[in-house]
Short mmCIF file of C-alpha atoms and ligand atoms in Angstrom, two decimals:
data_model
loop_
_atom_site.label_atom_id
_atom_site.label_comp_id
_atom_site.label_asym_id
_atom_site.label_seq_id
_atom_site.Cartn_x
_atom_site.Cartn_y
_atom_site.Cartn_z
CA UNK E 1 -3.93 -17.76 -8.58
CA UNK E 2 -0.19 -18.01 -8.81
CA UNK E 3 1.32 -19.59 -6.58
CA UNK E 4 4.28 -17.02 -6.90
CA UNK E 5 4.62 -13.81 -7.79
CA UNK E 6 7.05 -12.05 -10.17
CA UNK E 7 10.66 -10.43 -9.33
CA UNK E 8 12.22 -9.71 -12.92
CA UNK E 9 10.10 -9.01 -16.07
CA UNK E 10 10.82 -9.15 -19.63
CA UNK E 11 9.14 -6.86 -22.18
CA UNK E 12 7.34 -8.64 -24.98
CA UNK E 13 6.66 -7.32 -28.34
CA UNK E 14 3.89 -5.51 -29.63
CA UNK E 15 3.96 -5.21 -33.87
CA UNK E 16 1.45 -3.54 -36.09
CA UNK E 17 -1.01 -5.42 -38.18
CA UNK E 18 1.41 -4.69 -41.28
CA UNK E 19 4.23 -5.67 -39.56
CA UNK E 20 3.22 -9.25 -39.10
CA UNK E 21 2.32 -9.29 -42.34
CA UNK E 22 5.61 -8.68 -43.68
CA UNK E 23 7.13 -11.10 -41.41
CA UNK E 24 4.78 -13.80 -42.19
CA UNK E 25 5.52 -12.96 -46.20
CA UNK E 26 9.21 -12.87 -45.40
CA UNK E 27 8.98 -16.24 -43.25
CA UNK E 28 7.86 -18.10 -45.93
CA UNK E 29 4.49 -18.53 -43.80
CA UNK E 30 5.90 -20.33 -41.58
CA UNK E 31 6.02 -19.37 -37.90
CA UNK E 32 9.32 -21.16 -37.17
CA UNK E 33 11.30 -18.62 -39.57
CA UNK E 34 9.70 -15.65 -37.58
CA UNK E 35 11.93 -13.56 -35.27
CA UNK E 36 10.70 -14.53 -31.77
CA UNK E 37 11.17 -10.45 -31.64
CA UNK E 38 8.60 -10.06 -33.63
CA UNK E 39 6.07 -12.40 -31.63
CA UNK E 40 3.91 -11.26 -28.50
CA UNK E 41 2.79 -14.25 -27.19
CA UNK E 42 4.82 -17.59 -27.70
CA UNK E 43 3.11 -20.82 -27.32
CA UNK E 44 5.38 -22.70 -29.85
CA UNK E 45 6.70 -24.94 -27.51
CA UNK E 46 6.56 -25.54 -23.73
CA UNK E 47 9.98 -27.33 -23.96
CA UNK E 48 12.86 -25.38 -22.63
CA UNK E 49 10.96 -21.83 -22.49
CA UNK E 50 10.11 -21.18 -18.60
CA UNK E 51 11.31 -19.60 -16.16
CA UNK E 52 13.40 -20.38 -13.35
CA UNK E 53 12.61 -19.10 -10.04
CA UNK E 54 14.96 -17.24 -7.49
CA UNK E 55 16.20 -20.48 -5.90
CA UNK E 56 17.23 -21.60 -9.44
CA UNK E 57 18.82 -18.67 -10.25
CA UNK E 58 21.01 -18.73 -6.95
CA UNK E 59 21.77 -22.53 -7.84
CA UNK E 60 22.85 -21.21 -11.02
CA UNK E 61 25.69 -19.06 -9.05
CA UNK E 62 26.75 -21.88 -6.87
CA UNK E 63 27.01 -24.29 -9.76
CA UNK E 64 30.61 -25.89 -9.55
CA UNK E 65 32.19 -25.94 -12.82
CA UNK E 66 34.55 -28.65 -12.04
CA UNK E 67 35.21 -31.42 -14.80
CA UNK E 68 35.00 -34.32 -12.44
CA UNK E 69 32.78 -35.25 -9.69
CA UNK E 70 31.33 -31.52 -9.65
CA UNK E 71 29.51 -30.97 -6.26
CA UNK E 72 26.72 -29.95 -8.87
CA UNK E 73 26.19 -33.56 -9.85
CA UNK E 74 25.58 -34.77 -6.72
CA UNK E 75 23.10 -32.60 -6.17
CA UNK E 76 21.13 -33.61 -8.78
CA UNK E 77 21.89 -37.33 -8.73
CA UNK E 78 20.37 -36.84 -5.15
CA UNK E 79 17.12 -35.27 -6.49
CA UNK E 80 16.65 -37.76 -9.26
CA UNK E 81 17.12 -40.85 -6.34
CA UNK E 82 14.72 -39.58 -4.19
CA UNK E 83 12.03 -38.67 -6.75
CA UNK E 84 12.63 -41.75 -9.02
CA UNK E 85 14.22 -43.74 -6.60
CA UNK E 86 16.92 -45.33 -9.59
CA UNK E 87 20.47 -45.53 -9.07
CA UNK E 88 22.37 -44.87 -11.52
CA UNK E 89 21.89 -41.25 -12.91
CA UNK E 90 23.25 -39.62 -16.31
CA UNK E 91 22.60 -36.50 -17.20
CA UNK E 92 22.71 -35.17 -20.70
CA UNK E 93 22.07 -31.85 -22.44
CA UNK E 94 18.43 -32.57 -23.19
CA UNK E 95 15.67 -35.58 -23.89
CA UNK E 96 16.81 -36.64 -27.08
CA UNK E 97 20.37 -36.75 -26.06
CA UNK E 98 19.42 -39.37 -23.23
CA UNK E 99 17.45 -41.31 -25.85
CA UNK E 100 20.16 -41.56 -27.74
CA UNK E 101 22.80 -42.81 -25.20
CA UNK E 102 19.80 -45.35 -24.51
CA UNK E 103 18.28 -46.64 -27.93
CA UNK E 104 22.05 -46.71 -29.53
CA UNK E 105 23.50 -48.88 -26.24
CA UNK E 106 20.42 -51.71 -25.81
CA UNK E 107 18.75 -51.61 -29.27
CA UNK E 108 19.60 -54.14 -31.93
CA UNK E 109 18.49 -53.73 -35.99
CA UNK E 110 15.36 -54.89 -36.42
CA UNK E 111 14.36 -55.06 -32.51
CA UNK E 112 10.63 -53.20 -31.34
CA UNK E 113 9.86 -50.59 -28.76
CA UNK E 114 6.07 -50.75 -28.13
CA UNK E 115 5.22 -47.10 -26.22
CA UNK E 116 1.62 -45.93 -25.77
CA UNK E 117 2.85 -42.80 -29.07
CA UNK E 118 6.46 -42.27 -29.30
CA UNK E 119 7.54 -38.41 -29.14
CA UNK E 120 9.00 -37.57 -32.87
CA UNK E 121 12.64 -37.59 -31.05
CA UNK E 122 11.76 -41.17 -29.01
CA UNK E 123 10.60 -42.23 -32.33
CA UNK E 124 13.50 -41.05 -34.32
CA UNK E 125 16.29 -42.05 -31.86
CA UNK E 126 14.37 -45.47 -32.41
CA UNK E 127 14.46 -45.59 -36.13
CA UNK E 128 18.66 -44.30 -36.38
CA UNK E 129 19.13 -46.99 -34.68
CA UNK E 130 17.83 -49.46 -37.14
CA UNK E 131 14.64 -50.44 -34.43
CA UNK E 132 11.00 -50.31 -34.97
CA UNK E 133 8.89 -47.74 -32.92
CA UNK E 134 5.77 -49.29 -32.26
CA UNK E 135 2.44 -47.29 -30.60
CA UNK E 136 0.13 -49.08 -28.68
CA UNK E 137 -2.33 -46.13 -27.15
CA UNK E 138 -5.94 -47.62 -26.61
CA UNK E 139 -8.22 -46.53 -29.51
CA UNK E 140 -10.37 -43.70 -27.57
CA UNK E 141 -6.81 -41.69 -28.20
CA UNK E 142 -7.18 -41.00 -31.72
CA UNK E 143 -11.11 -39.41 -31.10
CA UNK E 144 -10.89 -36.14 -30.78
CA UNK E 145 -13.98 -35.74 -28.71
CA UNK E 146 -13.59 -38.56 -26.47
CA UNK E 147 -13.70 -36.81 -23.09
CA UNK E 148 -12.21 -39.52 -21.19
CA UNK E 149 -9.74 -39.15 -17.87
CA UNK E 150 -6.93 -40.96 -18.97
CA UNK E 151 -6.47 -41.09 -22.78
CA UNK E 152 -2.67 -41.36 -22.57
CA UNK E 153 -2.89 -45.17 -21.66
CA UNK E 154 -1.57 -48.18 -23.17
CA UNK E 155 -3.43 -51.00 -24.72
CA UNK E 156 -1.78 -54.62 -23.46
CA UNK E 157 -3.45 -56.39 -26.03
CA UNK E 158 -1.51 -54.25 -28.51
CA UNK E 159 1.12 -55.34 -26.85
CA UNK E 160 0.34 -58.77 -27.05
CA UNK E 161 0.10 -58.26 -30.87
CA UNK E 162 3.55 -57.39 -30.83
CA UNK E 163 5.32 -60.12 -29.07
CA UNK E 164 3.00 -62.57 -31.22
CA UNK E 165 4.58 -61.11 -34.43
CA UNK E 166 8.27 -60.68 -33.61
CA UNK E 167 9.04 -62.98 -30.44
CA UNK E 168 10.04 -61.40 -26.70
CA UNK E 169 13.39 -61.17 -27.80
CA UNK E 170 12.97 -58.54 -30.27
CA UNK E 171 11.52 -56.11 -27.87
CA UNK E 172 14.40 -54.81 -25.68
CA UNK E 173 11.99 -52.72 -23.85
CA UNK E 174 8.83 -50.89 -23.64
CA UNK E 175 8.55 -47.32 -23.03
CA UNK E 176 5.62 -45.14 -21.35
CA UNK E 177 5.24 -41.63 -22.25
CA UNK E 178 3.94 -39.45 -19.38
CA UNK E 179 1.99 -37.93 -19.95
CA UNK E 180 1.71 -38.70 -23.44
CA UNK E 181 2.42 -35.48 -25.42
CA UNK E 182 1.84 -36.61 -28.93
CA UNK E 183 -1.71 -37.75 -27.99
CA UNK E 184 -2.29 -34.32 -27.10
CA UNK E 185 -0.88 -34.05 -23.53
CA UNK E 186 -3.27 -37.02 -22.23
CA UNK E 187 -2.27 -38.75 -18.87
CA UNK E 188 -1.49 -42.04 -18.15
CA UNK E 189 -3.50 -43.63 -14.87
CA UNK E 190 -1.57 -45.65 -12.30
CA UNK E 191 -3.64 -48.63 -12.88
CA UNK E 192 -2.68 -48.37 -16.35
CA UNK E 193 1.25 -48.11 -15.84
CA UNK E 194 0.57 -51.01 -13.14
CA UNK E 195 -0.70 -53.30 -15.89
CA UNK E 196 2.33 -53.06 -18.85
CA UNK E 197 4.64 -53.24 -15.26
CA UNK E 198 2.82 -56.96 -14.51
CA UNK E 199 3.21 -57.51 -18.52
CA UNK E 200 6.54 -56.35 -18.72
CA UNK E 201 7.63 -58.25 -15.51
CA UNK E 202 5.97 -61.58 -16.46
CA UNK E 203 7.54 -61.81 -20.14
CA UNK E 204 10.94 -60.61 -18.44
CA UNK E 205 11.19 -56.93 -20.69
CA UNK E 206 12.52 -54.05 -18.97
CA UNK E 207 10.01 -51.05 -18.91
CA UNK E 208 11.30 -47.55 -18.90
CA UNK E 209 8.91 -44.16 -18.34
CA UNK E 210 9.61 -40.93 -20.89
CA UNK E 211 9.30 -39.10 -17.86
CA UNK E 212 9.08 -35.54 -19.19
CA UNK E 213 5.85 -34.58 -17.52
CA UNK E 214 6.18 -36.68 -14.80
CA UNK E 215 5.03 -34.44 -12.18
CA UNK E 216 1.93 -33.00 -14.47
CA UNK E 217 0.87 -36.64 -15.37
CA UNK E 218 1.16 -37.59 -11.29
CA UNK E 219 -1.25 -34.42 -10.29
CA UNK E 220 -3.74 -35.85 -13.08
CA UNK E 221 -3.80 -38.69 -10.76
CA UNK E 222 -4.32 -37.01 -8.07
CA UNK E 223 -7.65 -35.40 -9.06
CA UNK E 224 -8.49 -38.12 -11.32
CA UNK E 225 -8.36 -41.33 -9.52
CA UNK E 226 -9.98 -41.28 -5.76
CA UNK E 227 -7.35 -44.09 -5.02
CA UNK E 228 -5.22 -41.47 -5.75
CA UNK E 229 -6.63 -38.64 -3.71
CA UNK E 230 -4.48 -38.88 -0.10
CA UNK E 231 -1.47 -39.47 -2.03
CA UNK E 232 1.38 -36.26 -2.18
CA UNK E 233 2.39 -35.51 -5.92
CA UNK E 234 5.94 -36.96 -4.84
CA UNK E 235 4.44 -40.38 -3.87
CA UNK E 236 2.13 -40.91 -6.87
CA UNK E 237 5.26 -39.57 -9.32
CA UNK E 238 7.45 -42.51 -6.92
CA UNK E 239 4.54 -44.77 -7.91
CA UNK E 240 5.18 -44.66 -11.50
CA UNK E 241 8.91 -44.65 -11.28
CA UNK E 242 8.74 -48.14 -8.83
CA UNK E 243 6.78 -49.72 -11.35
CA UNK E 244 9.61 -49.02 -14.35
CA UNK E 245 13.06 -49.82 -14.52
CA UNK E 246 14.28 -46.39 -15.45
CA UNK E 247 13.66 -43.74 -17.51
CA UNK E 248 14.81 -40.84 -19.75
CA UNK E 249 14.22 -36.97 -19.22
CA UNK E 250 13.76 -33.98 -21.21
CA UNK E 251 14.01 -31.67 -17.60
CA UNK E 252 13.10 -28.57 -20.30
CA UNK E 253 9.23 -29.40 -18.87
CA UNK E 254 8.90 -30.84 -15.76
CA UNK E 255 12.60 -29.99 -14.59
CA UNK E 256 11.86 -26.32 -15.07
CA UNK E 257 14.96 -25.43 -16.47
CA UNK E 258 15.78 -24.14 -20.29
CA UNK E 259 18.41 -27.19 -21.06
CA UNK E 260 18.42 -30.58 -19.01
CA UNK E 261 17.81 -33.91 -18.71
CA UNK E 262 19.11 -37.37 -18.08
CA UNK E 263 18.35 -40.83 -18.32
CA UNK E 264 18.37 -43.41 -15.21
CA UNK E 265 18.03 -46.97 -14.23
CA UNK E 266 18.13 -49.56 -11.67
CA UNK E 267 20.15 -51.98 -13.74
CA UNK E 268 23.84 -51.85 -13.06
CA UNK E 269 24.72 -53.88 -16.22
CA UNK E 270 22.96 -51.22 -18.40
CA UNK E 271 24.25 -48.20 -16.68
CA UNK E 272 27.99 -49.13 -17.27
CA UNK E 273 27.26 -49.90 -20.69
CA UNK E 274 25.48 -46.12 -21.00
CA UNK E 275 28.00 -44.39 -19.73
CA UNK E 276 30.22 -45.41 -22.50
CA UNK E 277 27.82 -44.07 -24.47
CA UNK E 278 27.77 -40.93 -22.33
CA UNK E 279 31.06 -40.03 -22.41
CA UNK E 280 31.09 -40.80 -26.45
CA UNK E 281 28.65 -38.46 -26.98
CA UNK E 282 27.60 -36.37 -24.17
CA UNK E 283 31.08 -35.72 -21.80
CA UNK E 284 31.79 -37.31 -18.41
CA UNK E 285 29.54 -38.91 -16.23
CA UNK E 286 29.11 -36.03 -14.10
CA UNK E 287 28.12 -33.56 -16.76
CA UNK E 288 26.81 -34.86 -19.26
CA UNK E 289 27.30 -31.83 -22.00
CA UNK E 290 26.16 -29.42 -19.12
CA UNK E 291 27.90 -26.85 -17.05
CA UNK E 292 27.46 -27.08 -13.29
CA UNK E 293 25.34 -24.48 -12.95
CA UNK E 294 22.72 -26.29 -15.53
CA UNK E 295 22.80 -29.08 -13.47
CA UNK E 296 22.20 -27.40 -10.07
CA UNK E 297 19.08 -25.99 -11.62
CA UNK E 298 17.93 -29.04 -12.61
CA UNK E 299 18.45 -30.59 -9.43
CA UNK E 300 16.28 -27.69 -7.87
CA UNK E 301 13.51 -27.75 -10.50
CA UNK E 302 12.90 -31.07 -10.02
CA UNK E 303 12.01 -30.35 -6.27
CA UNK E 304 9.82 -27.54 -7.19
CA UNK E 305 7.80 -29.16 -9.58
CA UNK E 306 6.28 -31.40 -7.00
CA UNK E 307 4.81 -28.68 -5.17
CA UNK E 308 1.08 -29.11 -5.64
CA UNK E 309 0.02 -25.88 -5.57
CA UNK E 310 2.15 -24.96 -8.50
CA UNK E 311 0.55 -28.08 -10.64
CA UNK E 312 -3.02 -27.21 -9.72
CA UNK E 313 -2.13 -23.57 -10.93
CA UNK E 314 -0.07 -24.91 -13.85
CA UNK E 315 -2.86 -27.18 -15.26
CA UNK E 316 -5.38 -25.37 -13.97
CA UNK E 317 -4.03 -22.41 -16.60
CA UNK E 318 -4.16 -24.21 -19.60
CA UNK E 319 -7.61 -25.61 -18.81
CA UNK E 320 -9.00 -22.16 -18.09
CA UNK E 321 -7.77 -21.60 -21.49
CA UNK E 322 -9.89 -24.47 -22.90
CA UNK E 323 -12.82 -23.55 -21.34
CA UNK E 324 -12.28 -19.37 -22.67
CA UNK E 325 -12.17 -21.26 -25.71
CA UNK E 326 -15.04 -23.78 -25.76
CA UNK E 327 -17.29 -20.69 -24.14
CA UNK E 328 -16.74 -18.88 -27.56
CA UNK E 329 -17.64 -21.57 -29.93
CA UNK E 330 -14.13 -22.61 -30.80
CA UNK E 331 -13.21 -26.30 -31.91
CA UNK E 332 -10.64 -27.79 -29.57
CA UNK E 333 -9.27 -31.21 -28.67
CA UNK E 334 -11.18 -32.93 -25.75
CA UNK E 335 -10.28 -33.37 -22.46
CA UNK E 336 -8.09 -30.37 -22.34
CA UNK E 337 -4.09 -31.61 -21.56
CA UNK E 338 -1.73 -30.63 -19.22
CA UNK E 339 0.52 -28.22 -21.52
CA UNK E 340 -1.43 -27.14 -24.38
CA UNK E 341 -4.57 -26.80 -25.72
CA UNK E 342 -4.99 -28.00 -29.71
CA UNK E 343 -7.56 -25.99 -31.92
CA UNK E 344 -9.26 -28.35 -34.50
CA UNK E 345 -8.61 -26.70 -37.72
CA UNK E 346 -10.92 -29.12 -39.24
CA UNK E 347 -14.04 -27.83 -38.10
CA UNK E 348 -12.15 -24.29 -37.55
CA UNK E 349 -11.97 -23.84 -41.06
CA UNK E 350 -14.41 -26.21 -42.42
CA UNK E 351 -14.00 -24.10 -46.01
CA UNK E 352 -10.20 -25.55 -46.11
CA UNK E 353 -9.71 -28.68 -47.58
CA UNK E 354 -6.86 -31.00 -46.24
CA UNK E 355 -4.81 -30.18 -49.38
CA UNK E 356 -5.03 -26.12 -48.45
CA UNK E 357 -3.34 -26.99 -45.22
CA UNK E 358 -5.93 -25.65 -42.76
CA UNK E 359 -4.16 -26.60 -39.72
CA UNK E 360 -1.00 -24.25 -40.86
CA UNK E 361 -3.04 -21.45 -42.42
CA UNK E 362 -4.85 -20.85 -39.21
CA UNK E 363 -1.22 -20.89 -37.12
CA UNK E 364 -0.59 -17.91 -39.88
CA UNK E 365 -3.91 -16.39 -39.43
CA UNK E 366 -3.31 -16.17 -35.64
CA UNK E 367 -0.04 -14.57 -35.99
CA UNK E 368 -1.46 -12.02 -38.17
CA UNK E 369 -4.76 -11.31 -36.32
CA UNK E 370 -2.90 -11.33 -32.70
CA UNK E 371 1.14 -11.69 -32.87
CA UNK E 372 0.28 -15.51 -31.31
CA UNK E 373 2.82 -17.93 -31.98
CA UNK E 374 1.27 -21.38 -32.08
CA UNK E 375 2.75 -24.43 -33.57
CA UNK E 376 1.09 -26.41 -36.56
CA UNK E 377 0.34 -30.27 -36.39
CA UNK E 378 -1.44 -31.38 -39.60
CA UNK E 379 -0.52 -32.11 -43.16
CA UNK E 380 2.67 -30.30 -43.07
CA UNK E 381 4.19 -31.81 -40.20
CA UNK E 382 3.03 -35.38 -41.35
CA UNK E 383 1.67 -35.34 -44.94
CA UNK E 384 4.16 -37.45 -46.85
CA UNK E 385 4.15 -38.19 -50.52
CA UNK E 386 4.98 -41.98 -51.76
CA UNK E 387 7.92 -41.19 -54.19
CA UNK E 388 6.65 -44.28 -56.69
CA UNK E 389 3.22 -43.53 -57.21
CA UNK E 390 2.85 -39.98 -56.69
CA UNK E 391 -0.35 -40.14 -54.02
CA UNK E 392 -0.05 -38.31 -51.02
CA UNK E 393 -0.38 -39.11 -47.71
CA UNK E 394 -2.68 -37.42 -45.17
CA UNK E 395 -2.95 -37.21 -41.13
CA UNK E 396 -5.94 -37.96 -39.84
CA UNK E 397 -5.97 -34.86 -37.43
CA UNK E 398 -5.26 -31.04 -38.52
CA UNK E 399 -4.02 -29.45 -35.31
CA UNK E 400 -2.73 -26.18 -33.86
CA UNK E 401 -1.13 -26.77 -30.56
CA UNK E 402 -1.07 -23.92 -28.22
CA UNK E 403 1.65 -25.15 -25.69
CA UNK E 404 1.62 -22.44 -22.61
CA UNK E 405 5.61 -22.10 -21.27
CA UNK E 406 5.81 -22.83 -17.48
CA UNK E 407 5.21 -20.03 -14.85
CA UNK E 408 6.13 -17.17 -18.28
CA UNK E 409 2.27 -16.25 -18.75
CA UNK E 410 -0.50 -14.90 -16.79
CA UNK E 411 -4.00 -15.56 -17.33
CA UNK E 412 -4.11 -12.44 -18.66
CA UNK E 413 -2.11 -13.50 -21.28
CA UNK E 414 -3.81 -15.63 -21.92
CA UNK E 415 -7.43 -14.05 -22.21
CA UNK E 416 -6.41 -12.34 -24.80
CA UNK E 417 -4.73 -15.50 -26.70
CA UNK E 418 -8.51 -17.23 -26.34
CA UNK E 419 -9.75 -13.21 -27.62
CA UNK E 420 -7.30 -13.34 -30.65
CA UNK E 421 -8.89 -16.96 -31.48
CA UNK E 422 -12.14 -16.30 -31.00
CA UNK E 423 -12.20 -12.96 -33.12
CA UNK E 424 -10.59 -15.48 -35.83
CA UNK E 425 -13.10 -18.09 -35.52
CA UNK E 426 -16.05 -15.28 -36.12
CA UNK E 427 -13.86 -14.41 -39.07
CA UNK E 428 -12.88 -17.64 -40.01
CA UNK E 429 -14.23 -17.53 -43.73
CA UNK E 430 -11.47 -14.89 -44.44
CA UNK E 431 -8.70 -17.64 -43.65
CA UNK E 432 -7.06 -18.44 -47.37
CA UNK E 433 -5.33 -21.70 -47.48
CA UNK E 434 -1.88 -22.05 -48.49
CA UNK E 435 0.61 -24.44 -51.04
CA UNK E 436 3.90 -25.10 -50.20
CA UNK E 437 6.49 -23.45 -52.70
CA UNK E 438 9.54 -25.33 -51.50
CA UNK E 439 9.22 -28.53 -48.99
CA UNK E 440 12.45 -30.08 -47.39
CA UNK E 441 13.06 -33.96 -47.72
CA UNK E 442 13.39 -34.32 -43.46
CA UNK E 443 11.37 -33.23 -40.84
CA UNK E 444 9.46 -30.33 -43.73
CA UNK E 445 7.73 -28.81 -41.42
CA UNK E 446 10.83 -26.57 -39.55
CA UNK E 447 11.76 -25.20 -42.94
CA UNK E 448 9.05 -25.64 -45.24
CA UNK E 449 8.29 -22.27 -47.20
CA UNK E 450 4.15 -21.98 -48.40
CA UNK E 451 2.45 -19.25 -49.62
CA UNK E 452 -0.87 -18.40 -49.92
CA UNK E 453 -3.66 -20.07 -52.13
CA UNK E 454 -4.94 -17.10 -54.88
C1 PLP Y 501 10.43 -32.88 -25.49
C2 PLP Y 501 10.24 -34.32 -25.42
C3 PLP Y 501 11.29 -35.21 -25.70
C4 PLP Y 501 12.64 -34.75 -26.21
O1 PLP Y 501 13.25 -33.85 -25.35
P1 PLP Y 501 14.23 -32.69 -25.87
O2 PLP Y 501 14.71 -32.09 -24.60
O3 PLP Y 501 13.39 -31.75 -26.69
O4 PLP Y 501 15.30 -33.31 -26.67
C5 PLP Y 501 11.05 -36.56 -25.55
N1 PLP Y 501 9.84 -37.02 -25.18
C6 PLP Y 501 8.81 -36.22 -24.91
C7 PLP Y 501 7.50 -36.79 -24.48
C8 PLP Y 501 8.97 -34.84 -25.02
O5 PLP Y 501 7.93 -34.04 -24.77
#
């Protein structure tokens, strides 16, 4: 059950069967140009969409708002020493912010930053700074069906591959995503982190953690690896962070807060040359384009996320959801993450060729059928066409993440999102695919408008 139970409640919106139809017509089908007023259940993203709890909420009051050396700082830099153990701390608004201040301080053009899959925003902080982002997940993380424990991890030997193309000194660092959201959410296991630590240390690279779901990826751990087992979520989380250098921080997941995040690091060369970046592009060193009262938050989110019994509930949640799912026939991504669960629309809507767009018609379909607000991750996010020759591009996966907000839902709620999916999936032949009437040049899939196929 919940390991909490609920003091202020928001009203969410029910619509009418015509209603969504009209606002799927009118949004171009595409969910992100839907009023969120006009959606009942919102699994779009679990970045930035929880909710705080009371202690939060009271930080939020006795958040100093001075400019300088705000008492609200220290509170957090405490927090992030004692669960990361680095010592230099810089906050910034959110994730990508920090990767910025990072990637445009230490890379140079033409350097490489190997990760296990680079986020979009890890990715495209990469690239604007003229570098090459470089995955190196083991294999098994591109199977869909591979039920395997820890399908977030890194492959050394792809590693390997990289240094024996471009040299050691092209690779500034490497970066670990935990857990590793692109790959569906997947954790990475301590003995896995251990080994690009002992290959980082030995070719003398510094090795920094995209710690977002820091505290989800240590619980994994926990009930994954026996070695693992007598271990608190704080000292399997400190495990990974001893074994990096630093790392950056979208705290919108595992910081339970709605903006937040920072970047750290043991080096003292590297942080004085990041907080020049900071303070170009963020604000002073002790905000970091915050207010106090963000930053208190933070700084108390971070504590509560380590609390087991919220984790077990927290993952537990979405993999309830998997298994609703799985019990009524439905295609889904195996093992089940720790923040979403991804329909195939492949084999959803086997009828669909890739062209159709499968993966986006059935985020449409589910709107329609339920009010469900899922988030596409298929042809539209990645298709590309090659301007010279005309032939398009394809992903190899058509997914629909459903990505469940922290501590916002109760399983309730979620019953009847694995109901609205299930009555689709029995209906699934009446899913039309759709062509895209007018598709941006960057990053199509936020603004893309389709319609549907006659
Ligand atoms: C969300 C996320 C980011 C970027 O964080 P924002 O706060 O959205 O800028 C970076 N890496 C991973 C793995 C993420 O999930």
């Amino acid at each position: 059950m919940e390991p909490y139970k609920i003091k202020v409640v928001e009203s969410i919106a029910f619509t009418t069967r015509e209603e969504r139809e009209r606002a799927m017509r009118d949004a171009g089908y595409n969910l992100f140009n839907v009023p969120a007023a006009l959606v009942t259940i919102d699994l779009l993203t679990d970045s930035g969409t929880g909710a705080m709890s009371d202690r939060q909420w009271a930080g939020m009051m006795q958040g100093d708002e001075s400019y300088a050396q705000a008492r609200s700082f220290f509170s957090l830099e405490a927090v992030v020493r004692r669960v990361t153990g680095y010592r230099h701390v810089l906050p910034a608004h959110q994730g990508r912010a920090a990767e910025n201040v990072l990637f445009s301080t230490i890379l140079r053009p033409g350097d490489r930053v190997p990760s296990n899959i680079h986020f979009d925003t890890t990715r495209a902080n990469v690239e604007h700074n003229r570098g090459v982002a470089v995955d190196c997940v083991k294999d098994v993380a591109y199977d869909p069906l591979a039920d395997v424990p820890f399908k977030g991890d890194l492959d050394v030997a792809k590693l390997d591959r990289v240094v024996a193309e471009v040299g050691k000194e092209r690779i500034p660092l490497v970066m670990m995503t935990i857990t590793n959201n692109s790959g569906g959410g997947q954790p990475v296991s301590l003995e896995n982190a251990r080994a690009v630590s002992a290959w980082c240390r030995r070719l003398g690279i510094p090795f920094f953690l995209d710690a977002c779901r820091f505290a989800e990826n240590a619980y994994f751990n926990k009930v994954r690896d026996p070695a693992c087992a007598g271990l608190s979520i704080e000292q399997i989380a400190r495990a990974f962070f001893d074994l990096a250098d630093g790392c950056t921080m979208s705290a919108k997941k595992d910081g339970l807060v709605n903006i937040g995040g920072f970047v750290a690091c043991n080096d003292a060369e590297w942080a004085g040359r990041l907080a020049n970046a900071l303070i170009l592009m963020e604000g002073f060193l002790t905000y970091g384009g915050l207010a106090g009262r963000d930053l208190e938050a933070m700084a108390r989110g971070l504590e509560e996320v380590l609390d087991e019994r919220y984790l077990a509930h927290r993952v537990g949640q979405v993999r309830r959801l998997g298994e609703r799912l799985l019990a009524a026939g439905v295609p889904i991504l195996l093992p089940v993450g720790g923040h979403a669960v991804y329909l195939d629309a492949r084999r959803f809507l086997p009828h669909l060729p890739q062209t159709a767009y499968p993966a986006q018609a059935l985020t449409c379909a589910l709107y329609i059928e339920g009010g469900v607000r899922a988030v596409e991750i298929g042809g539209l996010m990645f298709g590309t066409v090659d301007e010279a020759t005309g032939t398009a591009h394809w992903p190899e996966l058509e997914l629909v993440r459903l990505a469940i907000p922290r501590r916002v839902y109760t399983d309730d709620h979620l019953a009847y999102v694995a109901d609205v999916c299930a009555k689709l999936y029995r209906e699934r032949e009446t899913v039309r695919g759709l062509r895209i009437v007018k598709r941006p040049a960057v990053l199509p899939h936020f603004t893309a408008r389709l319609e549907p196929l006659a």
